[in-house]
Amino acid sequence: MLIRQEPEGLYCEAGGFYIDPTRGVERALITHAHADHARRGSRHYLCAEPCRALLETRLGKKQSIETLAYGETCLINGVQVSFHPAGHVLGSSQIRVSHRDEVWVISGDYKLHPDPTCARFEPVACHHFVSECTFGSPIYQWPSPESQWSRLRQWWQRHQQMGVNSLVLGYSLGKAQRILHACHGMEGPILVHTSIHDCIPAYQAQGIHFPPYQILSTSTLRAHDGKALVIAPPSARVEHKLATPEHWEIMGVSGWLMTRTQRRKKGQCHGLIVSDHADWPGLLEAINASQAHTIHLMHGDSRMLEQVLGSEGRQVMRMERSTRKIETSSEGS
Ligand SMILES: [Zn+2]
Ligand SMILES: [Zn+2]
């Protein structure tokens, strides 16, 4: 097999490279800049061109990072490699690897729903498709993002009239920029956590523009108290630092909020169902579009997909990563 699972991650022996390795290796191909896919310690990195600035933000500027434009090919020890849009976050890629008539596509994380902050998922034909299955159950079917953003608008407006601040929680890379971009045309002050702000230049460099905002601080909060929309990552736990908890309403933005138990677990009654991963119909569509005879599933509970694809006569294999613990708390859901 051209690609196989090693303790360090997906490995292409013929090419001598890893894809999204879990620890430092000689040559790492990176699907996207989320922490569970892009790790420090490798000697050489290769990613899609729009991913570069984000990778530098995450790993540091001193790394050796080479890039390819989407669709551009290169040879690594005789193995042909190219990157194709995955629609997950800015710069996210499916990686196509081909050698001696065998073609693999490693999808990384992907989604099919439209997202103005990154290039749209592009199906790539292959023999072996390595697919994530974070939301591998028919209960996950996303509403249109537009319907969710208009809920955000109404929610924020209502709070402004009541003199209450609105806190929206989204991961600092990808989700938060998607939320901020959706605020185009909404009225009122937007305050953004600094970890979200740090990623903004990478977006602007790709021609993606955002409505005006200020960086979240005690003084900007004080200046806009009772009117502000604050965007922050859940990990920043800004809700615990708020001076007047009674003057806040909090909303999560995640695919997991589709189910009531998850909402309860997260302590949130409100939530926008917006995900950067494929929902059930998206997974099936992407897998079909790949035309692959063998589907390798990773990230998430693959049992239902295995059943459905198996009943269609497809070869289905489970690819285990050694980092499931990290994956469950990973970014970008
Ligand atoms: Zn991701
Ligand atoms: Zn991931």
GROMACS .gro file of C-alpha atoms and ligand atoms in nm:
model
  335
    1MET     CA    1   0.000   0.000   0.000
    2LEU     CA    2   0.122   0.344  -0.090
    3ILE     CA    3   0.010   0.494   0.243
    4ARG     CA    4   0.007   0.318   0.575
    5GLN     CA    5  -0.054   0.400   0.938
    6GLU     CA    6   0.255   0.435   1.156
    7PRO     CA    7   0.278   0.551   1.519
    8GLU     CA    8   0.383   0.894   1.387
    9GLY     CA    9   0.085   0.915   1.151
   10LEU     CA   10   0.007   0.839   0.788
   11TYR     CA   11   0.328   0.740   0.611
   12CYS     CA   12   0.423   0.714   0.246
   13GLU     CA   13   0.729   0.493   0.236
   14ALA     CA   14   0.799   0.538  -0.135
   15GLY     CA   15   0.801   0.915  -0.091
   16GLY     CA   16   0.961   0.913   0.254
   17PHE     CA   17   0.707   1.156   0.402
   18TYR     CA   18   0.432   1.169   0.664
   19ILE     CA   19   0.096   1.342   0.646
   20ASP     CA   20  -0.006   1.539   0.958
   21PRO     CA   21   0.246   1.349   1.175
   22THR     CA   22   0.183   1.339   1.548
   23ARG     CA   23   0.548   1.408   1.626
   24GLY     CA   24   0.855   1.554   1.459
   25VAL     CA   25   0.967   1.377   1.137
   26GLU     CA   26   1.206   1.455   0.851
   27ARG     CA   27   0.936   1.560   0.602
   28ALA     CA   28   0.577   1.648   0.696
   29LEU     CA   29   0.292   1.724   0.454
   30ILE     CA   30   0.026   1.925   0.638
   31THR     CA   31  -0.344   1.927   0.547
   32HIS     CA   32  -0.423   2.236   0.758
   33ALA     CA   33  -0.304   2.446   1.050
   34HIS     CA   34  -0.528   2.312   1.331
   35ALA     CA   35  -0.325   2.198   1.631
   36ASP     CA   36  -0.414   1.829   1.595
   37HIS     CA   37  -0.284   1.824   1.236
   38ALA     CA   38   0.008   2.067   1.241
   39ARG     CA   39   0.262   1.991   1.508
   40ARG     CA   40   0.603   2.131   1.582
   41GLY     CA   41   0.932   1.945   1.553
   42SER     CA   42   0.951   1.834   1.189
   43ARG     CA   43   1.250   1.933   0.980
   44HIS     CA   44   1.064   2.020   0.657
   45TYR     CA   45   0.701   2.112   0.606
   46LEU     CA   46   0.499   2.119   0.285
   47CYS     CA   47   0.148   2.270   0.270
   48ALA     CA   48  -0.086   2.452   0.035
   49GLU     CA   49   0.010   2.812  -0.034
   50PRO     CA   50  -0.290   2.971   0.149
   51CYS     CA   51  -0.201   2.763   0.458
   52ARG     CA   52   0.151   2.898   0.491
   53ALA     CA   53   0.089   3.213   0.698
   54LEU     CA   54  -0.135   3.022   0.939
   55LEU     CA   55   0.126   2.751   0.978
   56GLU     CA   56   0.385   3.018   1.056
   57THR     CA   57   0.149   3.173   1.310
   58ARG     CA   58   0.102   2.836   1.477
   59LEU     CA   59   0.453   2.686   1.449
   60GLY     CA   60   0.674   2.995   1.440
   61LYS     CA   61   0.836   3.181   1.152
   62LYS     CA   62   1.168   2.997   1.166
   63GLN     CA   63   1.030   2.670   1.029
   64SER     CA   64   1.130   2.536   0.691
   65ILE     CA   65   0.797   2.555   0.507
   66GLU     CA   66   0.754   2.493   0.135
   67THR     CA   67   0.424   2.543  -0.043
   68LEU     CA   68   0.235   2.439  -0.353
   69ALA     CA   69  -0.054   2.626  -0.512
   70TYR     CA   70  -0.379   2.428  -0.517
   71GLY     CA   71  -0.358   2.181  -0.806
   72GLU     CA   72   0.016   2.226  -0.861
   73THR     CA   73   0.213   1.900  -0.854
   74CYS     CA   74   0.559   1.812  -0.730
   75LEU     CA   75   0.765   1.494  -0.710
   76ILE     CA   76   0.904   1.371  -0.379
   77ASN     CA   77   1.137   1.075  -0.440
   78GLY     CA   78   0.937   0.994  -0.753
   79VAL     CA   79   0.598   1.016  -0.580
   80GLN     CA   80   0.361   1.278  -0.721
   81VAL     CA   81   0.198   1.506  -0.465
   82SER     CA   82  -0.062   1.782  -0.497
   83PHE     CA   83  -0.295   1.979  -0.269
   84HIS     CA   84  -0.666   2.038  -0.337
   85PRO     CA   85  -0.919   2.251  -0.145
   86ALA     CA   86  -1.092   2.074   0.144
   87GLY     CA   87  -1.330   2.359   0.238
   88HIS     CA   88  -1.258   2.311   0.610
   89VAL     CA   89  -1.068   2.631   0.702
   90LEU     CA   90  -0.840   2.871   0.516
   91GLY     CA   91  -0.563   2.678   0.340
   92SER     CA   92  -0.707   2.336   0.426
   93SER     CA   93  -0.627   2.066   0.173
   94GLN     CA   94  -0.691   1.718   0.062
   95ILE     CA   95  -0.354   1.574  -0.032
   96ARG     CA   96  -0.336   1.365  -0.348
   97VAL     CA   97  -0.052   1.115  -0.358
   98SER     CA   98   0.010   0.908  -0.670
   99HIS     CA   99   0.273   0.649  -0.757
  100ARG     CA  100   0.278   0.364  -1.013
  101ASP     CA  101  -0.093   0.382  -1.106
  102GLU     CA  102  -0.209   0.400  -0.743
  103VAL     CA  103  -0.382   0.721  -0.636
  104TRP     CA  104  -0.462   0.814  -0.278
  105VAL     CA  105  -0.644   1.121  -0.147
  106ILE     CA  106  -0.604   1.209   0.219
  107SER     CA  107  -0.885   1.446   0.300
  108GLY     CA  108  -0.768   1.584   0.635
  109ASP     CA  109  -1.079   1.758   0.769
  110TYR     CA  110  -1.334   1.878   0.515
  111LYS     CA  111  -1.680   2.017   0.461
  112LEU     CA  112  -1.900   2.074   0.160
  113HIS     CA  113  -2.114   2.362   0.290
  114PRO     CA  114  -2.024   2.704   0.150
  115ASP     CA  115  -1.780   2.910   0.357
  116PRO     CA  116  -1.666   3.249   0.226
  117THR     CA  117  -1.344   3.233   0.431
  118CYS     CA  118  -1.187   2.945   0.239
  119ALA     CA  119  -1.179   2.773  -0.100
  120ARG     CA  120  -1.461   2.530  -0.162
  121PHE     CA  121  -1.414   2.151  -0.135
  122GLU     CA  122  -1.311   2.003  -0.468
  123PRO     CA  123  -1.371   1.633  -0.538
  124VAL     CA  124  -1.057   1.452  -0.654
  125ALA     CA  125  -1.086   1.107  -0.814
  126CYS     CA  126  -0.872   0.836  -0.657
  127HIS     CA  127  -0.848   0.466  -0.575
  128HIS     CA  128  -0.809   0.508  -0.198
  129PHE     CA  129  -0.992   0.788  -0.015
  130VAL     CA  130  -0.895   0.858   0.345
  131SER     CA  131  -1.195   1.034   0.497
  132GLU     CA  132  -1.262   1.184   0.836
  133CYS     CA  133  -1.594   1.089   0.993
  134THR     CA  134  -1.627   1.329   1.286
  135PHE     CA  135  -2.004   1.347   1.232
  136GLY     CA  136  -2.058   0.995   1.101
  137SER     CA  137  -2.424   0.954   1.186
  138PRO     CA  138  -2.744   1.042   0.995
  139ILE     CA  139  -2.858   1.262   1.286
  140TYR     CA  140  -2.604   1.521   1.172
  141GLN     CA  141  -2.750   1.726   0.888
  142TRP     CA  142  -2.656   2.091   0.894
  143PRO     CA  143  -2.906   2.370   0.836
  144SER     CA  144  -2.794   2.635   0.587
  145PRO     CA  145  -2.526   2.861   0.738
  146GLU     CA  146  -2.732   3.166   0.631
  147SER     CA  147  -3.022   3.058   0.854
  148GLN     CA  148  -2.784   3.033   1.148
  149TRP     CA  149  -2.622   3.372   1.086
  150SER     CA  150  -2.961   3.538   1.078
  151ARG     CA  151  -3.029   3.380   1.419
  152LEU     CA  152  -2.702   3.535   1.537
  153ARG     CA  153  -2.811   3.876   1.410
  154GLN     CA  154  -3.148   3.862   1.590
  155TRP     CA  155  -2.990   3.730   1.910
  156TRP     CA  156  -2.736   4.011   1.922
  157GLN     CA  157  -2.995   4.280   1.836
  158ARG     CA  158  -3.223   4.160   2.114
  159HIS     CA  159  -2.939   4.184   2.365
  160GLN     CA  160  -2.839   4.530   2.252
  161GLN     CA  161  -3.193   4.648   2.318
  162MET     CA  162  -3.173   4.493   2.666
  163GLY     CA  163  -2.827   4.635   2.740
  164VAL     CA  164  -2.675   4.288   2.758
  165ASN     CA  165  -2.343   4.179   2.605
  166SER     CA  166  -2.333   3.882   2.367
  167LEU     CA  167  -2.052   3.628   2.379
  168VAL     CA  168  -2.010   3.387   2.090
  169LEU     CA  169  -1.771   3.097   2.132
  170GLY     CA  170  -1.580   2.961   1.833
  171TYR     CA  171  -1.236   2.808   1.778
  172SER     CA  172  -0.968   3.069   1.718
  173LEU     CA  173  -0.873   2.942   1.372
  174GLY     CA  174  -1.148   2.895   1.118
  175LYS     CA  175  -1.472   2.904   1.312
  176ALA     CA  176  -1.411   3.244   1.471
  177GLN     CA  177  -1.318   3.404   1.138
  178ARG     CA  178  -1.627   3.251   0.983
  179ILE     CA  179  -1.841   3.405   1.258
  180LEU     CA  180  -1.668   3.742   1.222
  181HIS     CA  181  -1.712   3.736   0.844
  182ALA     CA  182  -2.084   3.662   0.892
  183CYS     CA  183  -2.113   3.985   1.094
  184HIS     CA  184  -2.075   4.191   0.775
  185GLY     CA  185  -2.367   4.434   0.770
  186MET     CA  186  -2.465   4.380   1.134
  187GLU     CA  187  -2.478   4.692   1.351
  188GLY     CA  188  -2.280   4.731   1.672
  189PRO     CA  189  -1.934   4.700   1.825
  190ILE     CA  190  -1.750   4.370   1.773
  191LEU     CA  191  -1.473   4.268   2.013
  192VAL     CA  192  -1.245   3.981   1.919
  193HIS     CA  193  -1.015   3.773   2.139
  194THR     CA  194  -0.647   3.826   2.056
  195SER     CA  195  -0.589   3.460   1.951
  196ILE     CA  196  -0.851   3.514   1.678
  197HIS     CA  197  -0.702   3.846   1.577
  198ASP     CA  198  -0.358   3.680   1.537
  199CYS     CA  199  -0.490   3.469   1.247
  200ILE     CA  200  -0.660   3.759   1.064
  201PRO     CA  201  -0.357   3.880   0.860
  202ALA     CA  202  -0.331   3.535   0.696
  203TYR     CA  203  -0.690   3.576   0.576
  204GLN     CA  204  -0.641   3.934   0.459
  205ALA     CA  205  -0.336   3.823   0.259
  206GLN     CA  206  -0.570   3.587   0.070
  207GLY     CA  207  -0.814   3.872  -0.004
  208ILE     CA  208  -1.068   3.779   0.264
  209HIS     CA  209  -1.197   4.086   0.445
  210PHE     CA  210  -1.380   4.132   0.771
  211PRO     CA  211  -1.610   4.392   0.924
  212PRO     CA  212  -1.438   4.642   1.158
  213TYR     CA  213  -1.363   4.508   1.505
  214GLN     CA  214  -1.157   4.586   1.814
  215ILE     CA  215  -0.944   4.356   2.026
  216LEU     CA  216  -1.115   4.236   2.344
  217SER     CA  217  -0.976   4.402   2.656
  218THR     CA  218  -1.108   4.546   2.982
  219SER     CA  219  -1.109   4.893   2.832
  220THR     CA  220  -1.280   4.805   2.501
  221LEU     CA  221  -1.536   4.608   2.697
  222ARG     CA  222  -1.600   4.900   2.928
  223ALA     CA  223  -1.637   5.133   2.631
  224HIS     CA  224  -1.901   4.911   2.467
  225ASP     CA  225  -2.063   4.755   2.772
  226GLY     CA  226  -2.417   4.640   2.706
  227LYS     CA  227  -2.383   4.650   2.327
  228ALA     CA  228  -2.085   4.436   2.241
  229LEU     CA  229  -2.065   4.116   2.045
  230VAL     CA  230  -1.759   3.934   2.176
  231ILE     CA  231  -1.606   3.649   1.976
  232ALA     CA  232  -1.370   3.424   2.172
  233PRO     CA  233  -1.250   3.064   2.166
  234PRO     CA  234  -1.409   2.832   2.427
  235SER     CA  235  -1.059   2.758   2.564
  236ALA     CA  236  -1.002   3.124   2.657
  237ARG     CA  237  -1.279   3.093   2.916
  238VAL     CA  238  -1.352   3.464   2.893
  239GLU     CA  239  -1.695   3.401   3.041
  240HIS     CA  240  -1.522   3.339   3.375
  241LYS     CA  241  -1.347   3.672   3.357
  242LEU     CA  242  -1.652   3.883   3.282
  243ALA     CA  243  -1.703   4.155   3.538
  244THR     CA  244  -2.082   4.138   3.544
  245PRO     CA  245  -2.199   3.784   3.456
  246GLU     CA  246  -2.561   3.895   3.477
  247HIS     CA  247  -2.505   4.124   3.178
  248TRP     CA  248  -2.404   3.845   2.942
  249GLU     CA  249  -2.559   3.590   2.716
  250ILE     CA  250  -2.345   3.312   2.575
  251MET     CA  251  -2.383   3.111   2.257
  252GLY     CA  252  -2.177   2.827   2.114
  253VAL     CA  253  -2.123   2.761   1.743
  254SER     CA  254  -2.065   2.395   1.668
  255GLY     CA  255  -2.200   2.090   1.489
  256TRP     CA  256  -2.214   1.911   1.823
  257LEU     CA  257  -2.495   2.145   1.933
  258MET     CA  258  -2.724   1.954   1.699
  259THR     CA  259  -2.797   1.708   1.981
  260ARG     CA  260  -2.956   1.807   2.307
  261THR     CA  261  -2.722   1.604   2.528
  262GLN     CA  262  -2.424   1.784   2.381
  263ARG     CA  263  -2.590   2.120   2.441
  264ARG     CA  264  -2.646   2.024   2.803
  265LYS     CA  265  -2.291   1.896   2.842
  266LYS     CA  266  -2.157   2.227   2.720
  267GLY     CA  267  -2.389   2.419   2.950
  268GLN     CA  268  -2.535   2.611   2.660
  269CYS     CA  269  -2.899   2.640   2.579
  270HIS     CA  270  -2.841   2.855   2.273
  271GLY     CA  271  -2.624   2.745   1.992
  272LEU     CA  272  -2.572   2.792   1.623
  273ILE     CA  273  -2.537   2.471   1.430
  274VAL     CA  274  -2.247   2.566   1.208
  275SER     CA  275  -1.967   2.318   1.159
  276ASP     CA  276  -1.642   2.311   0.965
  277HIS     CA  277  -1.679   1.936   0.917
  278ALA     CA  278  -1.896   1.747   0.671
  279ASP     CA  279  -2.237   1.637   0.797
  280TRP     CA  280  -2.373   1.290   0.712
  281PRO     CA  281  -2.495   1.379   0.360
  282GLY     CA  282  -2.166   1.563   0.303
  283LEU     CA  283  -1.959   1.260   0.398
  284LEU     CA  284  -2.157   1.038   0.162
  285GLU     CA  285  -2.137   1.292  -0.119
  286ALA     CA  286  -1.760   1.338  -0.084
  287ILE     CA  287  -1.698   0.964  -0.062
  288ASN     CA  288  -1.908   0.900  -0.373
  289ALA     CA  289  -1.744   1.183  -0.563
  290SER     CA  290  -1.399   1.036  -0.492
  291GLN     CA  291  -1.496   0.726  -0.697
  292ALA     CA  292  -1.259   0.533  -0.472
  293HIS     CA  293  -1.286   0.154  -0.446
  294THR     CA  294  -1.147   0.163  -0.092
  295ILE     CA  295  -1.248   0.407   0.181
  296HIS     CA  296  -1.028   0.448   0.488
  297LEU     CA  297  -1.205   0.614   0.779
  298MET     CA  298  -1.045   0.807   1.062
  299HIS     CA  299  -1.137   1.069   1.327
  300GLY     CA  300  -1.463   0.979   1.490
  301ASP     CA  301  -1.709   0.695   1.516
  302SER     CA  302  -1.699   0.515   1.181
  303ARG     CA  303  -1.944   0.231   1.254
  304MET     CA  304  -2.248   0.367   1.071
  305LEU     CA  305  -2.050   0.472   0.767
  306GLU     CA  306  -1.878   0.133   0.757
  307GLN     CA  307  -2.221  -0.029   0.756
  308VAL     CA  308  -2.369   0.187   0.482
  309LEU     CA  309  -2.063   0.179   0.255
  310GLY     CA  310  -2.012  -0.191   0.316
  311SER     CA  311  -2.371  -0.265   0.212
  312GLU     CA  312  -2.297  -0.080  -0.115
  313GLY     CA  313  -2.016  -0.328  -0.174
  314ARG     CA  314  -1.732  -0.090  -0.103
  315GLN     CA  315  -1.414  -0.184   0.071
  316VAL     CA  316  -1.406   0.004   0.402
  317MET     CA  317  -1.114   0.016   0.643
  318ARG     CA  318  -1.066   0.185   0.977
  319MET     CA  319  -0.749   0.389   1.014
  320GLU     CA  320  -0.669   0.446   1.375
  321ARG     CA  321  -0.466   0.740   1.491
  322SER     CA  322  -0.266   0.720   1.809
  323THR     CA  323  -0.406   1.056   1.916
  324ARG     CA  324  -0.773   0.995   1.972
  325LYS     CA  325  -0.756   1.168   2.309
  326ILE     CA  326  -0.636   1.487   2.145
  327GLU     CA  327  -0.882   1.445   1.862
  328THR     CA  328  -1.191   1.447   2.084
  329SER     CA  329  -1.097   1.789   2.217
  330SER     CA  330  -0.972   1.907   1.880
  331GLU     CA  331  -1.042   2.232   1.708
  332GLY     CA  332  -1.280   2.328   1.440
  333SER     CA  333  -1.587   2.114   1.498
  334ZN      ZN  334  -0.937   2.081   1.152
  335ZN      ZN  335  -0.901   1.742   1.278
   0.00000   0.00000   0.00000
